């Protein structure tokens, strides 16, 4: 059976991205590979074995384009409202807290989005129902 181990995003400012993912989501470097032209840094926390791989192509100045195919990375937290407030207190600007409800009015999801330093969308979902 296949196991998801990481997803990769390209970043322009490695230090800024490392600070964002550590401060916002508690991700720390689990593995780092430095090469002449690029660096790969794998991030994770104790909540999951899956990692985000940050790829820093040294010397790149122009922003990466995300095209119309990229969606987002998602994290689950115990309380989305408190997490949003914590991120605001760190100086971040997450979008408004939103909710999805089913046809019967039942809460399906409570969430918000935030952009990382390279404008990748990151969804933060409250632990509920499918999102555990």
mmCIF file of C-alpha atoms in Angstrom:
data_model
loop_
_atom_site.group_PDB
_atom_site.id
_atom_site.type_symbol
_atom_site.label_atom_id
_atom_site.label_comp_id
_atom_site.label_asym_id
_atom_site.label_seq_id
_atom_site.Cartn_x
_atom_site.Cartn_y
_atom_site.Cartn_z
ATOM 1 C CA UNK A 1 0.000 0.000 0.000
ATOM 2 C CA UNK A 2 1.272 3.462 -0.838
ATOM 3 C CA UNK A 3 1.994 5.989 1.911
ATOM 4 C CA UNK A 4 2.053 9.766 1.454
ATOM 5 C CA UNK A 5 5.450 11.020 2.674
ATOM 6 C CA UNK A 6 5.746 14.635 1.476
ATOM 7 C CA UNK A 7 4.577 17.399 -0.774
ATOM 8 C CA UNK A 8 7.033 19.905 -2.250
ATOM 9 C CA UNK A 9 6.825 23.650 -2.799
ATOM 10 C CA UNK A 10 9.458 26.020 -4.199
ATOM 11 C CA UNK A 11 10.384 29.023 -2.081
ATOM 12 C CA UNK A 12 12.400 32.189 -2.793
ATOM 13 C CA UNK A 13 13.509 33.042 0.753
ATOM 14 C CA UNK A 14 14.293 29.847 2.660
ATOM 15 C CA UNK A 15 14.797 31.499 6.057
ATOM 16 C CA UNK A 16 11.519 33.391 5.800
ATOM 17 C CA UNK A 17 9.639 30.223 4.810
ATOM 18 C CA UNK A 18 11.240 28.195 7.607
ATOM 19 C CA UNK A 19 10.219 30.857 10.134
ATOM 20 C CA UNK A 20 6.656 30.915 8.792
ATOM 21 C CA UNK A 21 6.089 27.147 8.896
ATOM 22 C CA UNK A 22 7.704 26.789 12.316
ATOM 23 C CA UNK A 23 5.879 29.723 13.877
ATOM 24 C CA UNK A 24 2.515 29.064 12.259
ATOM 25 C CA UNK A 25 2.373 25.263 12.372
ATOM 26 C CA UNK A 26 5.180 24.045 14.618
ATOM 27 C CA UNK A 27 7.026 22.365 11.735
ATOM 28 C CA UNK A 28 10.709 21.777 12.320
ATOM 29 C CA UNK A 29 13.475 20.585 10.018
ATOM 30 C CA UNK A 30 13.642 16.798 9.951
ATOM 31 C CA UNK A 31 16.145 16.496 7.090
ATOM 32 C CA UNK A 32 18.183 18.940 5.022
ATOM 33 C CA UNK A 33 20.184 18.467 1.830
ATOM 34 C CA UNK A 34 22.411 21.317 0.625
ATOM 35 C CA UNK A 35 23.725 21.335 -2.937
ATOM 36 C CA UNK A 36 25.566 23.989 -4.961
ATOM 37 C CA UNK A 37 22.461 25.218 -6.817
ATOM 38 C CA UNK A 38 19.617 24.289 -4.480
ATOM 39 C CA UNK A 39 18.665 23.193 -0.984
ATOM 40 C CA UNK A 40 15.933 20.767 0.102
ATOM 41 C CA UNK A 41 14.508 21.094 3.610
ATOM 42 C CA UNK A 42 11.937 18.624 4.928
ATOM 43 C CA UNK A 43 9.613 19.859 7.677
ATOM 44 C CA UNK A 44 7.348 17.962 10.064
ATOM 45 C CA UNK A 45 5.933 18.005 13.564
ATOM 46 C CA UNK A 46 4.809 15.362 16.029
ATOM 47 C CA UNK A 47 1.274 15.296 14.661
ATOM 48 C CA UNK A 48 2.129 13.503 11.416
ATOM 49 C CA UNK A 49 4.894 11.659 9.618
ATOM 50 C CA UNK A 50 4.040 13.463 6.362
ATOM 51 C CA UNK A 51 6.370 16.321 5.505
ATOM 52 C CA UNK A 52 6.477 19.508 3.479
ATOM 53 C CA UNK A 53 9.607 19.732 1.350
ATOM 54 C CA UNK A 54 10.804 23.281 0.764
ATOM 55 C CA UNK A 55 12.946 23.558 -2.353
ATOM 56 C CA UNK A 56 15.121 26.662 -2.514
ATOM 57 C CA UNK A 57 16.720 27.258 -5.907
ATOM 58 C CA UNK A 58 19.645 29.519 -5.042
ATOM 59 C CA UNK A 59 19.868 32.779 -6.938
ATOM 60 C CA UNK A 60 16.255 32.846 -8.106
ATOM 61 C CA UNK A 61 14.816 36.342 -7.827
ATOM 62 C CA UNK A 62 11.470 36.209 -9.638
ATOM 63 C CA UNK A 63 8.403 34.778 -7.864
ATOM 64 C CA UNK A 64 7.165 31.340 -8.834
ATOM 65 C CA UNK A 65 3.866 31.110 -10.664
ATOM 66 C CA UNK A 66 1.268 28.792 -9.210
ATOM 67 C CA UNK A 67 -0.775 28.399 -12.366
ATOM 68 C CA UNK A 68 -4.378 27.321 -12.154
ATOM 69 C CA UNK A 69 -3.679 23.774 -11.006
ATOM 70 C CA UNK A 70 -2.270 24.320 -7.512
ATOM 71 C CA UNK A 71 -4.842 24.266 -4.722
ATOM 72 C CA UNK A 72 -3.537 24.302 -1.167
ATOM 73 C CA UNK A 73 -1.890 22.460 1.703
ATOM 74 C CA UNK A 74 -4.115 21.806 4.739
ATOM 75 C CA UNK A 75 -3.502 21.485 8.474
ATOM 76 C CA UNK A 76 -5.984 20.411 11.138
ATOM 77 C CA UNK A 77 -6.151 22.098 14.569
ATOM 78 C CA UNK A 78 -8.317 21.685 17.657
ATOM 79 C CA UNK A 79 -9.843 25.180 17.536
ATOM 80 C CA UNK A 80 -9.737 27.178 14.282
ATOM 81 C CA UNK A 81 -10.857 30.438 15.920
ATOM 82 C CA UNK A 82 -8.092 30.328 18.534
ATOM 83 C CA UNK A 83 -5.529 29.299 15.928
ATOM 84 C CA UNK A 84 -6.527 32.213 13.697
ATOM 85 C CA UNK A 85 -6.198 34.613 16.651
ATOM 86 C CA UNK A 86 -2.756 33.154 17.472
ATOM 87 C CA UNK A 87 -1.586 33.715 13.893
ATOM 88 C CA UNK A 88 -2.877 37.290 13.937
ATOM 89 C CA UNK A 89 -0.935 37.880 17.177
ATOM 90 C CA UNK A 90 2.210 36.752 15.291
ATOM 91 C CA UNK A 91 1.597 39.450 12.672
ATOM 92 C CA UNK A 92 0.053 37.196 10.004
ATOM 93 C CA UNK A 93 -3.113 38.068 8.093
ATOM 94 C CA UNK A 94 -5.291 34.972 7.774
ATOM 95 C CA UNK A 95 -8.586 35.204 5.915
ATOM 96 C CA UNK A 96 -11.888 35.201 7.779
ATOM 97 C CA UNK A 97 -13.093 32.122 9.624
ATOM 98 C CA UNK A 98 -15.719 30.283 7.558
ATOM 99 C CA UNK A 99 -18.019 27.299 7.932
ATOM 100 C CA UNK A 100 -19.498 24.673 5.604
ATOM 101 C CA UNK A 101 -22.886 23.248 6.518
ATOM 102 C CA UNK A 102 -24.699 20.291 4.996
ATOM 103 C CA UNK A 103 -28.218 20.410 3.590
ATOM 104 C CA UNK A 104 -29.489 19.458 7.050
ATOM 105 C CA UNK A 105 -27.690 22.418 8.656
ATOM 106 C CA UNK A 106 -25.055 20.237 10.340
ATOM 107 C CA UNK A 107 -21.545 21.674 10.562
ATOM 108 C CA UNK A 108 -19.241 19.962 8.067
ATOM 109 C CA UNK A 109 -16.145 22.142 8.441
ATOM 110 C CA UNK A 110 -14.841 25.293 10.155
ATOM 111 C CA UNK A 111 -11.754 26.743 8.486
ATOM 112 C CA UNK A 112 -9.727 29.673 7.232
ATOM 113 C CA UNK A 113 -6.954 30.217 4.703
ATOM 114 C CA UNK A 114 -3.609 31.962 5.119
ATOM 115 C CA UNK A 115 -0.895 32.660 2.546
ATOM 116 C CA UNK A 116 2.705 31.599 3.159
ATOM 117 C CA UNK A 117 5.618 33.908 2.207
ATOM 118 C CA UNK A 118 5.463 32.697 -1.425
ATOM 119 C CA UNK A 119 1.670 33.138 -1.627
ATOM 120 C CA UNK A 120 0.892 29.425 -1.406
ATOM 121 C CA UNK A 121 -2.554 28.892 0.066
ATOM 122 C CA UNK A 122 -2.637 27.046 3.379
ATOM 123 C CA UNK A 123 -5.977 25.879 4.758
ATOM 124 C CA UNK A 124 -6.440 25.515 8.507
ATOM 125 C CA UNK A 125 -9.361 23.251 9.403
ATOM 126 C CA UNK A 126 -10.856 22.609 12.804
ATOM 127 C CA UNK A 127 -10.688 18.962 13.881
ATOM 128 C CA UNK A 128 -14.233 17.748 13.179
ATOM 129 C CA UNK A 129 -15.951 14.998 11.203
ATOM 130 C CA UNK A 130 -13.814 13.973 8.231
ATOM 131 C CA UNK A 131 -10.997 16.313 9.226
ATOM 132 C CA UNK A 132 -9.085 14.545 11.978
#
